[in-house]
């Protein structure tokens, strides 16, 4: 009987190892505060990202993937749960994912995956149970130093899911062995920022942190290759929100809400032309896609849909619309967005406030350069947008012709048909998903001009969606 038990154990281990080989491993690299066009493979010639660029050539690069919030924790909670921020119960910054909201790592873990989060953790205490290991210590200034270690220490008989969450490129800029990799003099700021030495230096330090993020991705891929599991590992490279600069992070323009999205999986994605997909995808679609590829059903609460067919047919159409929201992130806010391939429509429920970002951005050299220009009357029209008060209730942009979204067409007679169409689509989404606009939202906790914390303690207001019980709805909204 003793020998029989040993034989059974060996057989079970062999079966587990075989299943581990058949089911894909998954590694998600998620950058902290990086815009969609800040990797070389997206046309940015001012930043050095050789590993990411190579992986993009060897895999599939998406150009129309959109976040549901340009704010750290609401965005990450949305990705993990496959739900819109107001449907997670954690729509504002620093609010935890409730215990009753399941995540796709939890489903993977229950199905036998070894699930690890290493680096930044921003989802609160309840979601920790959905991971086999939460590596929150010893991650280094950029959040990446334990990535290779947790890969080496994993149980080899199980398939694995790795949520590699960098702190790069979040402010404030820390120690970085790649400092100087991206010279300030070679940088041309976008038109809504000041073209000054301080702003160029600010951008250069941001790019240096992206270069560090890129380096660790290369090290992880080498470890996957050394272990012989690279070919059956689905690699995703993305970000949680836009770059930490004015008019980017927290905002609903493309450089705030659009994410880089690169997928490589040799066993599942056969590289051929085109290697680029323009399919419109929301990050809430990631969760059902990964579960399908792992042979698991989507969770009932998912509001996204699987785009697995797009991985095999990059030119395939998927969504007609993506939606996103801007809620409290140091400053009171309520904005909602619907985006199609070519058009962007934004509704602003708090037009009395000037355009806000995060308080660390308001303290930044780039923002303070704009403040100086505003005070001396030297800003261009694009740069003045940060200071408009009150703001328009509605914004409409032809993104195909206006990639920076600088010319608001909402009041122009020639575009009323498009405005009314998208306004109705957004209203349908708000109604169907149980979104609400509370009278008493969380107020600002920081001074707008300086970014310094206010002396008064923060008292949170009502969470969007709370009044309708949006956390329990399963309605997906328009697709």
PDB file of N, CA, C and O in Angstrom, residues 389-425:
ATOM      1  N   UNK A 389     -12.121  77.998 -16.388  1.00  0.00           N
ATOM      2  CA  UNK A 389     -13.053  77.833 -15.275  1.00  0.00           C
ATOM      3  C   UNK A 389     -14.176  78.866 -15.402  1.00  0.00           C
ATOM      4  O   UNK A 389     -13.900  80.061 -15.408  1.00  0.00           O
ATOM      5  N   UNK A 390     -15.414  78.402 -15.598  1.00  0.00           N
ATOM      6  CA  UNK A 390     -15.874  77.008 -15.640  1.00  0.00           C
ATOM      7  C   UNK A 390     -15.516  76.330 -16.961  1.00  0.00           C
ATOM      8  O   UNK A 390     -15.240  76.999 -17.954  1.00  0.00           O
ATOM      9  N   UNK A 391     -15.579  75.012 -16.938  1.00  0.00           N
ATOM     10  CA  UNK A 391     -15.274  74.216 -18.119  1.00  0.00           C
ATOM     11  C   UNK A 391     -16.571  73.889 -18.867  1.00  0.00           C
ATOM     12  O   UNK A 391     -17.671  73.981 -18.313  1.00  0.00           O
ATOM     13  N   UNK A 392     -16.450  73.461 -20.127  1.00  0.00           N
ATOM     14  CA  UNK A 392     -17.649  73.051 -20.864  1.00  0.00           C
ATOM     15  C   UNK A 392     -18.294  71.814 -20.226  1.00  0.00           C
ATOM     16  O   UNK A 392     -17.593  70.936 -19.720  1.00  0.00           O
ATOM     17  N   UNK A 393     -19.605  71.765 -20.256  1.00  0.00           N
ATOM     18  CA  UNK A 393     -20.317  70.582 -19.772  1.00  0.00           C
ATOM     19  C   UNK A 393     -20.123  69.432 -20.745  1.00  0.00           C
ATOM     20  O   UNK A 393     -20.016  68.273 -20.346  1.00  0.00           O
ATOM     21  N   UNK A 394     -20.064  69.742 -22.029  1.00  0.00           N
ATOM     22  CA  UNK A 394     -19.888  68.719 -23.055  1.00  0.00           C
ATOM     23  C   UNK A 394     -18.660  69.025 -23.906  1.00  0.00           C
ATOM     24  O   UNK A 394     -18.395  70.185 -24.229  1.00  0.00           O
ATOM     25  N   UNK A 395     -17.939  67.972 -24.251  1.00  0.00           N
ATOM     26  CA  UNK A 395     -16.802  68.090 -25.162  1.00  0.00           C
ATOM     27  C   UNK A 395     -16.925  67.016 -26.236  1.00  0.00           C
ATOM     28  O   UNK A 395     -17.311  65.878 -25.950  1.00  0.00           O
ATOM     29  N   UNK A 396     -16.595  67.379 -27.452  1.00  0.00           N
ATOM     30  CA  UNK A 396     -16.652  66.447 -28.585  1.00  0.00           C
ATOM     31  C   UNK A 396     -15.420  66.665 -29.447  1.00  0.00           C
ATOM     32  O   UNK A 396     -15.098  67.798 -29.811  1.00  0.00           O
ATOM     33  N   UNK A 397     -14.738  65.568 -29.766  1.00  0.00           N
ATOM     34  CA  UNK A 397     -13.508  65.670 -30.541  1.00  0.00           C
ATOM     35  C   UNK A 397     -13.498  64.662 -31.674  1.00  0.00           C
ATOM     36  O   UNK A 397     -13.904  63.501 -31.498  1.00  0.00           O
ATOM     37  N   UNK A 398     -13.033  65.118 -32.825  1.00  0.00           N
ATOM     38  CA  UNK A 398     -12.760  64.229 -33.952  1.00  0.00           C
ATOM     39  C   UNK A 398     -11.319  63.765 -33.803  1.00  0.00           C
ATOM     40  O   UNK A 398     -10.383  64.455 -34.197  1.00  0.00           O
ATOM     41  N   UNK A 399     -11.141  62.599 -33.199  1.00  0.00           N
ATOM     42  CA  UNK A 399      -9.795  62.143 -32.833  1.00  0.00           C
ATOM     43  C   UNK A 399      -8.939  61.807 -34.048  1.00  0.00           C
ATOM     44  O   UNK A 399      -7.708  61.862 -33.980  1.00  0.00           O
ATOM     45  N   UNK A 400      -9.576  61.440 -35.146  1.00  0.00           N
ATOM     46  CA  UNK A 400      -8.825  61.129 -36.353  1.00  0.00           C
ATOM     47  C   UNK A 400      -8.111  62.369 -36.888  1.00  0.00           C
ATOM     48  O   UNK A 400      -7.008  62.287 -37.425  1.00  0.00           O
ATOM     49  N   UNK A 401      -8.746  63.530 -36.702  1.00  0.00           N
ATOM     50  CA  UNK A 401      -8.164  64.782 -37.192  1.00  0.00           C
ATOM     51  C   UNK A 401      -7.488  65.589 -36.090  1.00  0.00           C
ATOM     52  O   UNK A 401      -6.694  66.489 -36.380  1.00  0.00           O
ATOM     53  N   UNK A 402      -7.803  65.277 -34.831  1.00  0.00           N
ATOM     54  CA  UNK A 402      -7.326  66.068 -33.694  1.00  0.00           C
ATOM     55  C   UNK A 402      -6.795  65.109 -32.622  1.00  0.00           C
ATOM     56  O   UNK A 402      -7.441  64.889 -31.596  1.00  0.00           O
ATOM     57  N   UNK A 403      -5.620  64.516 -32.846  1.00  0.00           N
ATOM     58  CA  UNK A 403      -5.137  63.448 -31.953  1.00  0.00           C
ATOM     59  C   UNK A 403      -4.906  63.883 -30.512  1.00  0.00           C
ATOM     60  O   UNK A 403      -4.980  63.053 -29.606  1.00  0.00           O
ATOM     61  N   UNK A 404      -4.618  65.157 -30.272  1.00  0.00           N
ATOM     62  CA  UNK A 404      -4.439  65.644 -28.899  1.00  0.00           C
ATOM     63  C   UNK A 404      -5.753  66.077 -28.251  1.00  0.00           C
ATOM     64  O   UNK A 404      -5.788  66.434 -27.091  1.00  0.00           O
ATOM     65  N   UNK A 405      -6.840  66.066 -29.009  1.00  0.00           N
ATOM     66  CA  UNK A 405      -8.153  66.512 -28.527  1.00  0.00           C
ATOM     67  C   UNK A 405      -8.082  67.942 -27.970  1.00  0.00           C
ATOM     68  O   UNK A 405      -8.332  68.193 -26.790  1.00  0.00           O
ATOM     69  N   UNK A 406      -7.751  68.852 -28.846  1.00  0.00           N
ATOM     70  CA  UNK A 406      -7.589  70.254 -28.462  1.00  0.00           C
ATOM     71  C   UNK A 406      -8.726  71.145 -28.954  1.00  0.00           C
ATOM     72  O   UNK A 406      -8.918  72.242 -28.430  1.00  0.00           O
ATOM     73  N   UNK A 407      -9.486  70.696 -29.968  1.00  0.00           N
ATOM     74  CA  UNK A 407     -10.540  71.524 -30.557  1.00  0.00           C
ATOM     75  C   UNK A 407     -11.900  70.923 -30.240  1.00  0.00           C
ATOM     76  O   UNK A 407     -12.296  69.898 -30.816  1.00  0.00           O
ATOM     77  N   UNK A 408     -12.608  71.541 -29.316  1.00  0.00           N
ATOM     78  CA  UNK A 408     -13.923  71.060 -28.887  1.00  0.00           C
ATOM     79  C   UNK A 408     -14.977  71.431 -29.930  1.00  0.00           C
ATOM     80  O   UNK A 408     -15.221  72.611 -30.200  1.00  0.00           O
ATOM     81  N   UNK A 409     -15.634  70.416 -30.484  1.00  0.00           N
ATOM     82  CA  UNK A 409     -16.615  70.613 -31.556  1.00  0.00           C
ATOM     83  C   UNK A 409     -18.059  70.550 -31.051  1.00  0.00           C
ATOM     84  O   UNK A 409     -18.990  70.564 -31.855  1.00  0.00           O
ATOM     85  N   UNK A 410     -18.241  70.466 -29.741  1.00  0.00           N
ATOM     86  CA  UNK A 410     -19.571  70.197 -29.186  1.00  0.00           C
ATOM     87  C   UNK A 410     -20.607  71.255 -29.552  1.00  0.00           C
ATOM     88  O   UNK A 410     -21.798  70.943 -29.664  1.00  0.00           O
ATOM     89  N   UNK A 411     -20.184  72.485 -29.728  1.00  0.00           N
ATOM     90  CA  UNK A 411     -21.144  73.556 -30.020  1.00  0.00           C
ATOM     91  C   UNK A 411     -21.232  73.885 -31.501  1.00  0.00           C
ATOM     92  O   UNK A 411     -22.015  74.763 -31.887  1.00  0.00           O
ATOM     93  N   UNK A 412     -20.466  73.216 -32.324  1.00  0.00           N
ATOM     94  CA  UNK A 412     -20.484  73.515 -33.755  1.00  0.00           C
ATOM     95  C   UNK A 412     -21.662  72.826 -34.440  1.00  0.00           C
ATOM     96  O   UNK A 412     -21.893  71.623 -34.250  1.00  0.00           O
ATOM     97  N   UNK A 413     -22.401  73.581 -35.248  1.00  0.00           N
ATOM     98  CA  UNK A 413     -23.620  73.068 -35.881  1.00  0.00           C
ATOM     99  C   UNK A 413     -23.358  71.850 -36.752  1.00  0.00           C
ATOM    100  O   UNK A 413     -24.187  70.934 -36.829  1.00  0.00           O
ATOM    101  N   UNK A 414     -22.215  71.808 -37.388  1.00  0.00           N
ATOM    102  CA  UNK A 414     -21.912  70.718 -38.315  1.00  0.00           C
ATOM    103  C   UNK A 414     -21.750  69.366 -37.628  1.00  0.00           C
ATOM    104  O   UNK A 414     -21.774  68.323 -38.283  1.00  0.00           O
ATOM    105  N   UNK A 415     -21.609  69.364 -36.291  1.00  0.00           N
ATOM    106  CA  UNK A 415     -21.321  68.115 -35.577  1.00  0.00           C
ATOM    107  C   UNK A 415     -22.396  67.741 -34.560  1.00  0.00           C
ATOM    108  O   UNK A 415     -22.166  66.917 -33.683  1.00  0.00           O
ATOM    109  N   UNK A 416     -23.589  68.345 -34.703  1.00  0.00           N
ATOM    110  CA  UNK A 416     -24.643  68.072 -33.725  1.00  0.00           C
ATOM    111  C   UNK A 416     -25.183  66.649 -33.823  1.00  0.00           C
ATOM    112  O   UNK A 416     -25.574  66.055 -32.812  1.00  0.00           O
ATOM    113  N   UNK A 417     -25.196  66.082 -34.998  1.00  0.00           N
ATOM    114  CA  UNK A 417     -25.678  64.707 -35.157  1.00  0.00           C
ATOM    115  C   UNK A 417     -24.790  63.745 -34.388  1.00  0.00           C
ATOM    116  O   UNK A 417     -25.283  62.865 -33.655  1.00  0.00           O
ATOM    117  N   UNK A 418     -23.477  63.911 -34.516  1.00  0.00           N
ATOM    118  CA  UNK A 418     -22.535  63.040 -33.805  1.00  0.00           C
ATOM    119  C   UNK A 418     -22.613  63.280 -32.300  1.00  0.00           C
ATOM    120  O   UNK A 418     -22.564  62.334 -31.500  1.00  0.00           O
ATOM    121  N   UNK A 419     -22.744  64.537 -31.899  1.00  0.00           N
ATOM    122  CA  UNK A 419     -22.843  64.856 -30.469  1.00  0.00           C
ATOM    123  C   UNK A 419     -24.076  64.204 -29.854  1.00  0.00           C
ATOM    124  O   UNK A 419     -23.992  63.576 -28.786  1.00  0.00           O
ATOM    125  N   UNK A 420     -25.222  64.338 -30.509  1.00  0.00           N
ATOM    126  CA  UNK A 420     -26.458  63.774 -29.975  1.00  0.00           C
ATOM    127  C   UNK A 420     -26.401  62.251 -29.918  1.00  0.00           C
ATOM    128  O   UNK A 420     -26.879  61.632 -28.954  1.00  0.00           O
ATOM    129  N   UNK A 421     -25.809  61.640 -30.935  1.00  0.00           N
ATOM    130  CA  UNK A 421     -25.696  60.179 -30.964  1.00  0.00           C
ATOM    131  C   UNK A 421     -24.870  59.683 -29.782  1.00  0.00           C
ATOM    132  O   UNK A 421     -25.289  58.777 -29.045  1.00  0.00           O
ATOM    133  N   UNK A 422     -23.682  60.258 -29.587  1.00  0.00           N
ATOM    134  CA  UNK A 422     -22.797  59.801 -28.518  1.00  0.00           C
ATOM    135  C   UNK A 422     -23.335  60.184 -27.142  1.00  0.00           C
ATOM    136  O   UNK A 422     -23.146  59.442 -26.166  1.00  0.00           O
ATOM    137  N   UNK A 423     -24.003  61.318 -27.058  1.00  0.00           N
ATOM    138  CA  UNK A 423     -24.628  61.722 -25.789  1.00  0.00           C
ATOM    139  C   UNK A 423     -25.662  60.685 -25.364  1.00  0.00           C
ATOM    140  O   UNK A 423     -25.743  60.312 -24.183  1.00  0.00           O
ATOM    141  N   UNK A 424     -26.449  60.181 -26.319  1.00  0.00           N
ATOM    142  CA  UNK A 424     -27.464  59.179 -26.015  1.00  0.00           C
ATOM    143  C   UNK A 424     -26.827  57.839 -25.655  1.00  0.00           C
ATOM    144  O   UNK A 424     -27.279  57.158 -24.733  1.00  0.00           O
ATOM    145  N   UNK A 425     -25.762  57.462 -26.360  1.00  0.00           N
ATOM    146  CA  UNK A 425     -25.057  56.215 -26.048  1.00  0.00           C
ATOM    147  C   UNK A 425     -24.503  56.268 -24.619  1.00  0.00           C
ATOM    148  O   UNK A 425     -24.609  55.304 -23.859  1.00  0.00           O
TER     149      UNK A 425
END
